[in-house]
Short mmCIF file of C-alpha atoms in Angstrom, two decimals:
data_model
loop_
_atom_site.label_atom_id
_atom_site.label_comp_id
_atom_site.label_asym_id
_atom_site.label_seq_id
_atom_site.Cartn_x
_atom_site.Cartn_y
_atom_site.Cartn_z
CA UNK A 1 -0.04 0.08 0.06
CA UNK A 2 1.62 3.29 -1.12
CA UNK A 3 2.25 6.02 1.47
CA UNK A 4 1.66 9.61 1.53
CA UNK A 5 3.42 11.19 -1.43
CA UNK A 6 4.52 14.70 -1.67
CA UNK A 7 5.99 16.51 -4.55
CA UNK A 8 8.50 18.12 -5.23
CA UNK A 9 10.91 17.09 -2.37
CA UNK A 10 12.88 20.19 -2.68
CA UNK A 11 12.03 23.64 -4.14
CA UNK A 12 14.01 27.01 -4.35
CA UNK A 13 11.88 30.11 -5.00
CA UNK A 14 12.52 33.80 -5.10
CA UNK A 15 10.81 36.32 -2.79
CA UNK A 16 7.51 37.57 -4.25
CA UNK A 17 6.80 34.33 -6.29
CA UNK A 18 4.29 31.74 -5.58
CA UNK A 19 4.41 28.03 -5.27
CA UNK A 20 2.10 25.16 -5.29
CA UNK A 21 2.99 21.93 -3.37
CA UNK A 22 1.19 18.61 -3.89
CA UNK A 23 0.06 15.80 -1.65
CA UNK A 24 -1.48 12.40 -2.66
CA UNK A 25 -2.75 10.63 0.52
CA UNK A 26 -3.01 6.89 1.11
CA UNK A 27 -5.71 5.28 -0.86
CA UNK A 28 -8.90 5.44 1.04
CA UNK A 29 -7.92 8.39 3.25
CA UNK A 30 -10.15 11.27 2.86
CA UNK A 31 -8.61 13.65 5.24
CA UNK A 32 -5.50 15.52 4.49
CA UNK A 33 -3.73 18.00 6.71
CA UNK A 34 -0.70 20.37 6.19
CA UNK A 35 1.92 21.43 8.67
CA UNK A 36 4.93 23.74 8.33
CA UNK A 37 7.99 22.84 10.15
CA UNK A 38 10.61 25.40 11.05
CA UNK A 39 13.43 25.40 13.52
CA UNK A 40 12.05 28.35 15.35
CA UNK A 41 8.43 27.78 15.33
CA UNK A 42 8.34 23.88 15.20
CA UNK A 43 5.47 22.10 13.65
CA UNK A 44 2.48 24.28 13.07
CA UNK A 45 -0.87 23.37 11.68
CA UNK A 46 -1.92 25.08 8.42
CA UNK A 47 -5.15 23.38 7.30
CA UNK A 48 -7.15 20.32 7.05
CA UNK A 49 -9.21 19.07 4.24
CA UNK A 50 -12.01 16.47 4.18
CA UNK A 51 -14.06 15.48 1.13
CA UNK A 52 -12.89 18.66 -0.74
CA UNK A 53 -13.95 20.83 2.09
CA UNK A 54 -11.53 22.72 4.40
CA UNK A 55 -12.54 21.69 8.04
CA UNK A 56 -10.02 23.48 9.92
CA UNK A 57 -7.47 26.20 9.54
CA UNK A 58 -4.53 27.28 11.40
CA UNK A 59 -3.26 30.81 12.27
CA UNK A 60 -1.52 31.49 9.10
CA UNK A 61 -2.04 34.53 6.78
CA UNK A 62 -4.24 34.35 3.66
CA UNK A 63 -1.21 33.98 1.35
CA UNK A 64 -1.50 30.38 2.46
CA UNK A 65 -4.34 28.35 0.73
CA UNK A 66 -5.17 24.94 -0.11
CA UNK A 67 -7.56 22.76 -1.67
CA UNK A 68 -8.52 19.11 -2.14
CA UNK A 69 -9.75 17.31 -5.19
CA UNK A 70 -12.52 14.50 -5.66
CA UNK A 71 -9.61 11.79 -5.61
CA UNK A 72 -8.55 13.38 -2.21
CA UNK A 73 -5.29 14.63 -3.48
CA UNK A 74 -4.44 18.06 -2.02
CA UNK A 75 -2.35 21.13 -3.08
CA UNK A 76 -1.25 24.00 -0.93
CA UNK A 77 -0.28 27.36 -2.57
CA UNK A 78 1.76 30.10 -1.15
CA UNK A 79 1.61 33.35 -2.77
CA UNK A 80 3.89 36.33 -2.54
CA UNK A 81 6.65 34.31 -0.91
CA UNK A 82 8.65 35.74 1.93
CA UNK A 83 11.94 34.67 3.26
CA UNK A 84 10.21 33.43 6.46
CA UNK A 85 8.17 30.90 4.47
CA UNK A 86 11.32 28.81 4.10
CA UNK A 87 10.36 25.52 5.76
CA UNK A 88 9.54 21.87 5.53
CA UNK A 89 6.06 21.34 4.61
CA UNK A 90 4.43 18.09 5.60
CA UNK A 91 1.31 16.56 4.42
CA UNK A 92 -0.62 14.02 6.70
CA UNK A 93 -3.53 11.86 5.68
CA UNK A 94 -5.82 10.08 8.12
CA UNK A 95 -8.55 7.54 7.57
CA UNK A 96 -11.34 9.46 9.28
CA UNK A 97 -11.97 12.69 11.05
CA UNK A 98 -14.21 13.52 13.98
CA UNK A 99 -14.32 9.95 14.98
CA UNK A 100 -11.97 7.17 15.96
CA UNK A 101 -8.51 8.18 14.68
CA UNK A 102 -5.75 5.73 14.11
CA UNK A 103 -3.08 8.38 13.58
CA UNK A 104 -1.91 10.37 10.88
CA UNK A 105 0.50 9.20 8.27
CA UNK A 106 2.93 11.75 7.02
CA UNK A 107 4.72 12.21 3.74
CA UNK A 108 8.45 12.97 3.53
CA UNK A 109 7.79 16.69 3.12
CA UNK A 110 8.65 19.28 0.72
CA UNK A 111 11.72 21.53 1.50
CA UNK A 112 10.92 25.03 0.47
CA UNK A 113 13.70 27.61 0.36
CA UNK A 114 12.98 31.13 -0.38
CA UNK A 115 15.87 33.26 -1.45
CA UNK B 1 -4.93 27.06 24.93
CA UNK B 2 -4.04 23.65 24.10
CA UNK B 3 -0.19 23.02 24.78
CA UNK B 4 2.18 20.14 24.51
CA UNK B 5 5.49 20.53 26.38
CA UNK B 6 8.48 18.34 26.01
CA UNK B 7 11.16 19.52 28.58
CA UNK B 8 14.16 17.52 27.29
CA UNK B 9 15.67 19.06 24.14
CA UNK B 10 18.27 16.25 23.98
CA UNK B 11 18.76 12.85 25.30
CA UNK B 12 21.32 10.14 24.81
CA UNK B 13 21.45 6.45 25.52
CA UNK B 14 23.71 3.48 25.09
CA UNK B 15 22.52 0.74 22.75
CA UNK B 16 20.47 -2.02 24.53
CA UNK B 17 19.58 0.37 27.46
CA UNK B 18 16.29 1.94 28.27
CA UNK B 19 15.47 5.64 28.03
CA UNK B 20 12.24 7.63 28.73
CA UNK B 21 11.22 10.82 26.99
CA UNK B 22 8.83 13.17 28.84
CA UNK B 23 5.67 14.88 27.70
CA UNK B 24 3.14 16.94 29.37
CA UNK B 25 -0.07 18.46 27.74
CA UNK B 26 -2.85 20.68 28.52
CA UNK B 27 -6.39 20.11 27.29
CA UNK B 28 -10.02 20.90 28.38
CA UNK B 29 -11.38 17.84 26.52
CA UNK B 30 -12.31 14.66 28.33
CA UNK B 31 -11.58 12.26 25.52
CA UNK B 32 -8.64 12.61 23.04
CA UNK B 33 -5.75 11.09 21.31
CA UNK B 34 -2.06 11.39 22.21
CA UNK B 35 0.79 10.38 19.83
CA UNK B 36 4.46 9.99 19.69
CA UNK B 37 6.11 10.46 16.29
CA UNK B 38 9.59 9.78 15.36
CA UNK B 39 11.41 12.12 12.79
CA UNK B 40 14.79 10.37 11.42
CA UNK B 41 17.13 12.47 9.14
CA UNK B 42 15.10 11.38 6.26
CA UNK B 43 12.48 13.84 7.46
CA UNK B 44 9.52 11.59 7.40
CA UNK B 45 7.27 11.75 10.64
CA UNK B 46 6.82 8.06 11.70
CA UNK B 47 4.00 7.27 14.07
CA UNK B 48 5.57 5.18 16.94
CA UNK B 49 2.49 4.78 19.26
CA UNK B 50 -0.99 6.24 20.09
CA UNK B 51 -3.06 6.44 23.11
CA UNK B 52 -6.66 7.02 23.50
CA UNK B 53 -7.53 8.97 26.64
CA UNK B 54 -10.39 7.05 27.65
CA UNK B 55 -8.33 3.92 27.65
CA UNK B 56 -6.59 3.37 31.12
CA UNK B 57 -4.27 0.72 29.93
CA UNK B 58 -0.87 2.07 28.64
CA UNK B 59 -0.33 1.39 24.96
CA UNK B 60 2.61 -0.71 23.95
CA UNK B 61 4.23 -1.43 20.53
CA UNK B 62 7.07 -3.81 20.60
CA UNK B 63 9.98 -1.91 22.35
CA UNK B 64 7.92 1.19 22.67
CA UNK B 65 5.51 1.83 25.73
CA UNK B 66 3.88 4.86 27.24
CA UNK B 67 3.19 5.83 30.83
CA UNK B 68 -0.03 7.62 30.42
CA UNK B 69 -1.21 9.60 33.49
CA UNK B 70 -4.34 11.29 32.77
CA UNK B 71 -4.85 13.24 35.88
CA UNK B 72 -1.22 14.58 35.69
CA UNK B 73 -1.65 15.23 31.84
CA UNK B 74 1.60 13.39 31.41
CA UNK B 75 2.50 11.04 28.61
CA UNK B 76 5.96 9.61 28.62
CA UNK B 77 7.67 7.29 26.13
CA UNK B 78 9.75 4.44 27.12
CA UNK B 79 11.95 2.86 24.63
CA UNK B 80 13.52 -0.37 25.76
CA UNK B 81 16.57 -2.10 24.12
CA UNK B 82 17.47 1.06 22.37
CA UNK B 83 18.79 0.58 18.92
CA UNK B 84 21.05 2.62 16.65
CA UNK B 85 18.22 3.07 14.20
CA UNK B 86 16.27 4.75 17.20
CA UNK B 87 18.40 7.80 16.63
CA UNK B 88 15.97 10.73 15.71
CA UNK B 89 13.74 13.47 16.69
CA UNK B 90 10.80 12.31 18.80
CA UNK B 91 7.70 14.66 18.93
CA UNK B 92 4.84 14.19 21.34
CA UNK B 93 1.48 15.31 19.88
CA UNK B 94 -2.00 15.94 21.12
CA UNK B 95 -5.09 15.58 18.73
CA UNK B 96 -7.43 18.52 19.01
CA UNK B 97 -10.39 18.98 16.84
CA UNK B 98 -8.71 17.30 13.90
CA UNK B 99 -5.49 18.85 13.98
CA UNK B 100 -2.38 17.79 15.79
CA UNK B 101 -0.56 20.16 18.31
CA UNK B 102 3.12 19.11 18.60
CA UNK B 103 5.61 19.57 21.35
CA UNK B 104 9.07 21.05 20.51
CA UNK B 105 10.69 17.65 20.24
CA UNK B 106 13.35 15.61 21.95
CA UNK B 107 16.59 14.81 19.91
CA UNK B 108 17.50 11.18 20.87
CA UNK B 109 21.02 9.95 20.26
CA UNK B 110 21.70 6.12 20.79
CA UNK B 111 25.51 5.42 21.03
CA UNK B 112 27.02 2.08 20.39
#
């Protein structure tokens, strides 16, 4: 059974540009969450999607957005990149939300560097 | 606010020995989930063990076990018979309304 797949693994962008990251969850998982990991702030929740609907959102500016497609694949977009957006972006999928939870399975992440 | 605290930034242990990583959390919920995740240099977060708050029995997964003290809001991870492959960052996490709140992590180094 394939795990959570994130693409690309590495990305270098210039300040002011925008970027789109992709996440394919485990087959059958309908919930996809995104997290930002930085040395200074640690792991912070960005948003969570379930059945193409955003169910929960973290405390990030509107430059950070996401969506989920009918096949549960998810994308997150960051517009007008800032140096502080440099981070490891992790995607996680889970089988259900709001009920019994067997844990979140994470992808290997996308390392974004803004120069 | 929901918080998760890991007070040990770094720990080290000799191979085959036992080590315990500490975690405390704060929540107003009566039923919730707690997790320990491992993040090796490969960056992937790997679920080590999970605990449902309404279950009084401590979770165990092979060499990994937890000491869950609900009243004290404590959730420590014990690694028995430590192996070199256990070297990684370990994160304690609390599930709060469909999102995970993570602690700051403990870097564990296993020495031969």
